[in-house]
């Protein structure tokens, strides 16, 4: 799958197939026990990524790349950042706009489109929480290199770690007919990602933390000059 083909299947999935499920998962509404573990893991991961950003972001510009319903964007705006949340799903952005708390209105702009669009401008920081986990490692490396070109201080993002369980799930997923599947999550080894990045970008790749909570497994990494 090319970057464009993955993005197209994610657009269908997040904007239509899973839009309601996603809106519920990201709200306070009751969910199944399994989904509750995912919600808890995502809350923890959001805190991990936010811990890589300055406590006071006054005057700084942040890109929330693949912002979904804007949970991280809101927290960063509360630190004073000017946030641009970009997502390929207009429906999720509508949910984000409807949920925008009054204390951050004016500091979070939402835009439908591709996170790699150069017309979005330059940023101090970029975060991409679980928005690159469906792309192949070379595509993630190329995306990060492009984002780094217009970022000053750092990029905090997540990948699906290359654990035996996720590898097995990835292989099992390939056995299902295409129509029955949500877009596959692609396990990524940080060492391979670093090798793919090296010729494209001089920035340093660092491990931050792995979060495991029931069915949620995600690894925070960061890229810094
Ligand atoms: C798993 S969701 C995570 C949303 C949000 N970051 C969060 O953690 O709540 C992944 C999001 O990335 C978005 N996405 C995927 N590829 C994208 C791209 N190339 N440009 C912009 N958004 C993208 C999807 O539409 C989806 O909303």
Tab-separated table of C-alpha atoms and ligand atoms in Angstrom:
chain	number	residue	atom	x	y	z
A	1	UNK	CA	0.000	0.000	0.000
A	2	UNK	CA	1.337	3.444	-0.892
A	3	UNK	CA	0.994	6.419	1.475
A	4	UNK	CA	-1.932	7.715	-0.626
A	5	UNK	CA	-3.735	4.347	-0.654
A	6	UNK	CA	-3.358	3.972	3.132
A	7	UNK	CA	-4.610	7.535	3.642
A	8	UNK	CA	-7.646	6.871	1.412
A	9	UNK	CA	-8.618	3.741	3.367
A	10	UNK	CA	-8.144	5.623	6.663
A	11	UNK	CA	-10.351	8.434	5.421
A	12	UNK	CA	-13.156	5.982	4.647
A	13	UNK	CA	-12.673	4.250	7.982
A	14	UNK	CA	-12.464	7.265	10.306
A	15	UNK	CA	-14.848	9.536	8.412
A	16	UNK	CA	-17.561	6.923	7.810
A	17	UNK	CA	-17.190	3.307	9.040
A	18	UNK	CA	-15.874	4.096	12.530
A	19	UNK	CA	-16.817	7.765	13.008
A	20	UNK	CA	-19.546	7.084	15.583
A	21	UNK	CA	-17.550	4.453	17.473
A	22	UNK	CA	-14.613	6.840	17.563
A	23	UNK	CA	-16.748	9.740	18.794
A	24	UNK	CA	-18.042	7.538	21.626
A	25	UNK	CA	-14.621	6.136	22.551
A	26	UNK	CA	-13.283	9.682	22.876
A	27	UNK	CA	-16.198	10.859	25.052
A	28	UNK	CA	-17.206	10.113	28.651
A	29	UNK	CA	-20.066	7.847	27.504
A	30	UNK	CA	-20.025	4.266	28.861
A	31	UNK	CA	-18.184	1.735	26.666
A	32	UNK	CA	-17.515	-2.017	26.846
A	33	UNK	CA	-14.821	-3.298	29.236
A	34	UNK	CA	-12.457	-3.885	26.325
A	35	UNK	CA	-12.971	-0.386	24.924
A	36	UNK	CA	-12.540	1.030	28.430
A	37	UNK	CA	-8.995	-0.425	28.489
A	38	UNK	CA	-8.336	1.251	25.137
A	39	UNK	CA	-9.710	4.550	26.440
A	40	UNK	CA	-7.491	4.299	29.547
A	41	UNK	CA	-4.436	3.469	27.412
A	42	UNK	CA	-5.126	6.404	25.110
A	43	UNK	CA	-5.518	8.752	28.098
A	44	UNK	CA	-2.143	7.566	29.376
A	45	UNK	CA	-0.519	7.959	25.936
A	46	UNK	CA	-1.881	11.482	25.554
A	47	UNK	CA	-0.262	12.354	28.896
A	48	UNK	CA	3.039	10.788	27.754
A	49	UNK	CA	3.109	12.838	24.534
A	50	UNK	CA	2.118	16.019	26.401
A	51	UNK	CA	5.015	15.383	28.802
A	52	UNK	CA	7.407	15.884	25.853
A	53	UNK	CA	6.065	19.404	25.243
A	54	UNK	CA	6.999	22.513	27.281
A	55	UNK	CA	4.728	23.279	30.235
A	56	UNK	CA	4.343	26.849	28.992
A	57	UNK	CA	3.763	26.997	25.238
A	58	UNK	CA	2.764	30.643	25.049
A	59	UNK	CA	3.635	32.003	21.619
A	60	UNK	CA	4.428	28.536	20.216
A	61	UNK	CA	2.726	26.927	17.245
A	62	UNK	CA	1.819	23.239	17.450
A	63	UNK	CA	0.582	20.922	14.721
A	64	UNK	CA	-1.680	18.118	15.970
A	65	UNK	CA	-1.227	15.855	12.957
A	66	UNK	CA	-4.260	13.586	12.598
A	67	UNK	CA	-6.009	15.295	15.526
A	68	UNK	CA	-9.263	13.279	15.402
A	69	UNK	CA	-11.726	14.881	17.820
A	70	UNK	CA	-8.987	17.165	19.174
A	71	UNK	CA	-8.346	15.867	22.695
A	72	UNK	CA	-4.592	16.545	22.627
A	73	UNK	CA	-5.067	19.832	20.764
A	74	UNK	CA	-7.233	21.127	23.619
A	75	UNK	CA	-4.650	20.201	26.277
A	76	UNK	CA	-1.830	21.872	24.322
A	77	UNK	CA	-3.930	25.018	23.837
A	78	UNK	CA	-4.435	25.114	27.613
A	79	UNK	CA	-0.640	25.493	27.849
A	80	UNK	CA	-0.894	28.605	25.713
A	81	UNK	CA	0.003	27.108	22.314
A	82	UNK	CA	-1.548	28.209	19.051
A	83	UNK	CA	-2.712	24.814	17.793
A	84	UNK	CA	-3.560	23.681	14.303
A	85	UNK	CA	-5.422	20.387	14.290
A	86	UNK	CA	-5.444	18.738	10.890
A	87	UNK	CA	-7.273	15.542	9.978
A	88	UNK	CA	-8.462	13.814	6.823
A	89	UNK	CA	-11.867	13.178	8.441
A	90	UNK	CA	-14.217	16.191	8.217
A	91	UNK	CA	-16.743	14.312	10.391
A	92	UNK	CA	-14.290	13.924	13.277
A	93	UNK	CA	-13.335	17.593	12.916
A	94	UNK	CA	-17.012	18.483	13.271
A	95	UNK	CA	-17.098	16.562	16.548
A	96	UNK	CA	-13.884	18.361	17.584
A	97	UNK	CA	-15.426	21.771	16.818
A	98	UNK	CA	-18.656	20.928	18.677
A	99	UNK	CA	-16.680	19.793	21.751
A	100	UNK	CA	-14.214	22.704	21.804
A	101	UNK	CA	-14.216	24.083	25.363
A	102	UNK	CA	-14.762	27.815	25.768
A	103	UNK	CA	-11.398	28.395	27.473
A	104	UNK	CA	-9.433	27.477	24.315
A	105	UNK	CA	-11.621	28.857	21.553
A	106	UNK	CA	-9.527	31.072	19.324
A	107	UNK	CA	-6.359	29.089	20.104
A	108	UNK	CA	-7.294	25.890	18.225
A	109	UNK	CA	-7.820	26.012	14.466
A	110	UNK	CA	-9.136	22.888	12.742
A	111	UNK	CA	-8.506	22.044	9.129
A	112	UNK	CA	-9.475	19.100	6.939
A	113	UNK	CA	-6.641	17.695	4.866
A	114	UNK	CA	-3.347	15.850	4.831
A	115	UNK	CA	-0.939	16.421	7.709
A	116	UNK	CA	1.934	16.670	5.190
A	117	UNK	CA	0.451	19.604	3.292
A	118	UNK	CA	3.261	22.207	3.203
A	119	UNK	CA	0.727	25.049	3.063
A	120	UNK	CA	-0.049	24.394	6.769
A	121	UNK	CA	3.148	26.332	7.479
A	122	UNK	CA	5.890	25.995	10.085
A	123	UNK	CA	5.617	24.817	13.687
A	124	UNK	CA	7.565	24.730	16.946
A	125	UNK	CA	6.313	21.229	17.770
A	126	UNK	CA	4.366	18.485	16.019
A	127	UNK	CA	2.454	15.680	17.720
A	128	UNK	CA	0.992	12.687	15.908
A	129	UNK	CA	-0.803	10.388	18.329
A	130	UNK	CA	-1.718	7.064	16.700
A	131	UNK	CA	-2.180	8.773	13.335
A	132	UNK	CA	0.851	7.117	11.675
A	133	UNK	CA	0.250	3.595	13.035
A	134	UNK	CA	-1.383	2.339	9.828
A	135	UNK	CA	1.419	3.435	7.493
A	136	UNK	CA	4.408	1.332	6.391
A	137	UNK	CA	7.764	2.114	7.993
A	138	UNK	CA	9.255	3.818	4.877
A	139	UNK	CA	6.118	5.989	4.626
A	140	UNK	CA	6.366	6.936	8.323
A	141	UNK	CA	10.041	7.853	7.824
A	142	UNK	CA	9.233	9.955	4.739
A	143	UNK	CA	6.338	11.661	6.551
A	144	UNK	CA	8.486	12.481	9.602
A	145	UNK	CA	11.280	13.854	7.399
A	146	UNK	CA	8.811	16.141	5.646
A	147	UNK	CA	7.309	17.323	8.933
A	148	UNK	CA	10.805	17.925	10.384
A	149	UNK	CA	11.601	20.310	7.514
A	150	UNK	CA	9.042	22.759	8.900
A	151	UNK	CA	9.383	22.050	12.620
A	152	UNK	CA	11.734	23.909	14.965
A	153	UNK	CA	11.967	21.942	18.196
A	154	UNK	CA	10.599	18.405	18.004
A	155	UNK	CA	8.073	15.815	16.900
A	156	UNK	CA	6.391	13.467	19.397
A	157	UNK	CA	4.521	10.581	17.804
A	158	UNK	CA	3.492	6.990	18.281
A	159	UNK	CA	4.029	3.750	16.424
A	160	UNK	CA	2.639	0.265	16.944
A	161	UNK	CA	5.623	-1.534	18.504
A	162	UNK	CA	6.925	-4.657	16.882
A	163	UNK	CA	5.815	-7.102	19.604
A	164	UNK	CA	5.143	-10.812	18.904
A	165	UNK	CA	1.423	-10.222	19.676
A	166	UNK	CA	1.038	-7.311	17.264
A	167	UNK	CA	3.059	-9.153	14.603
A	168	UNK	CA	0.724	-12.145	14.947
A	169	UNK	CA	-2.371	-9.914	14.796
A	170	UNK	CA	-0.962	-8.193	11.718
A	171	UNK	CA	-0.401	-11.533	9.964
A	172	UNK	CA	-3.815	-12.888	11.057
A	173	UNK	CA	-5.472	-9.719	9.762
A	174	UNK	CA	-4.043	-10.391	6.326
A	175	UNK	CA	-6.052	-13.619	6.178
A	176	UNK	CA	-9.408	-11.800	6.275
A	177	UNK	CA	-11.132	-10.580	3.112
A	178	UNK	CA	-10.366	-6.903	2.548
A	179	UNK	CA	-13.961	-5.702	3.015
A	180	UNK	CA	-14.142	-7.167	6.536
A	181	UNK	CA	-11.128	-5.374	7.844
A	182	UNK	CA	-10.451	-2.117	9.546
A	183	UNK	CA	-7.192	-0.677	8.205
A	184	UNK	CA	-4.339	-2.820	9.496
A	185	UNK	CA	-2.002	-1.523	12.165
A	186	UNK	CA	1.578	-1.998	10.998
A	187	UNK	CA	4.109	-3.008	13.684
A	188	UNK	CA	7.235	-0.866	13.506
A	189	UNK	CA	10.687	-1.546	14.917
A	190	UNK	CA	12.298	1.655	16.193
A	191	UNK	CA	15.707	0.444	14.929
A	192	UNK	CA	14.362	-0.035	11.395
A	193	UNK	CA	12.595	3.329	11.525
A	194	UNK	CA	15.897	4.967	12.562
A	195	UNK	CA	17.633	3.323	9.577
A	196	UNK	CA	14.911	4.517	7.191
A	197	UNK	CA	15.104	8.020	8.641
A	198	UNK	CA	18.886	8.419	8.548
A	199	UNK	CA	19.266	9.260	4.828
A	200	UNK	CA	16.223	11.563	4.906
A	201	UNK	CA	16.606	13.540	8.109
A	202	UNK	CA	19.507	14.424	10.416
A	203	UNK	CA	17.334	14.492	13.550
A	204	UNK	CA	17.772	12.037	16.425
A	205	UNK	CA	15.117	9.382	17.066
A	206	UNK	CA	14.499	8.569	20.719
A	207	UNK	CA	12.320	6.105	22.587
A	208	UNK	CA	9.953	7.621	25.124
A	209	UNK	CA	7.543	5.057	26.569
A	210	UNK	CA	5.422	2.084	25.626
A	211	UNK	CA	1.819	2.057	26.827
A	212	UNK	CA	0.014	-1.279	27.154
A	213	UNK	CA	-3.568	-1.318	28.383
A	214	UNK	CA	-5.715	-4.293	27.389
A	215	UNK	CA	-6.118	-4.113	23.621
A	216	UNK	CA	-4.230	-0.828	23.366
A	217	UNK	CA	-0.488	-1.122	22.662
A	218	UNK	CA	1.360	1.911	21.396
A	219	UNK	CA	4.883	3.261	21.675
A	220	UNK	CA	5.782	6.921	22.019
A	221	UNK	CA	8.895	8.041	20.149
A	222	UNK	CA	10.351	11.459	19.565
A	223	UNK	CA	12.414	13.086	16.881
A	224	UNK	CA	14.511	16.104	17.811
A	225	UNK	CA	17.213	18.196	16.143
B	1	LIG	C1	-6.312	6.573	15.666
B	1	LIG	S1	-6.898	8.154	15.215
B	1	LIG	C2	-6.117	9.194	16.440
B	1	LIG	C3	-6.719	10.570	16.534
B	1	LIG	C4	-6.055	11.488	17.586
B	1	LIG	N1	-4.659	11.737	17.259
B	1	LIG	C5	-6.182	10.889	18.940
B	1	LIG	O1	-5.212	10.279	19.420
B	1	LIG	O2	-7.264	10.992	19.540
B	1	LIG	C6	-5.941	8.496	13.756
B	1	LIG	C7	-6.353	9.773	13.077
B	1	LIG	O3	-5.375	10.117	12.078
B	1	LIG	C8	-6.048	10.650	10.960
B	1	LIG	N2	-5.123	10.557	9.809
B	1	LIG	C9	-4.564	9.440	9.290
B	1	LIG	N3	-3.749	9.745	8.270
B	1	LIG	C10	-3.779	11.106	8.131
B	1	LIG	C11	-3.137	12.011	7.258
B	1	LIG	N4	-2.306	11.592	6.312
B	1	LIG	N5	-3.395	13.335	7.405
B	1	LIG	C12	-4.251	13.774	8.374
B	1	LIG	N6	-4.892	12.947	9.228
B	1	LIG	C13	-4.658	11.626	9.127
B	1	LIG	C14	-7.318	9.824	10.880
B	1	LIG	O4	-8.342	10.433	10.132
B	1	LIG	C15	-7.685	9.685	12.363
B	1	LIG	O5	-8.532	10.712	12.809
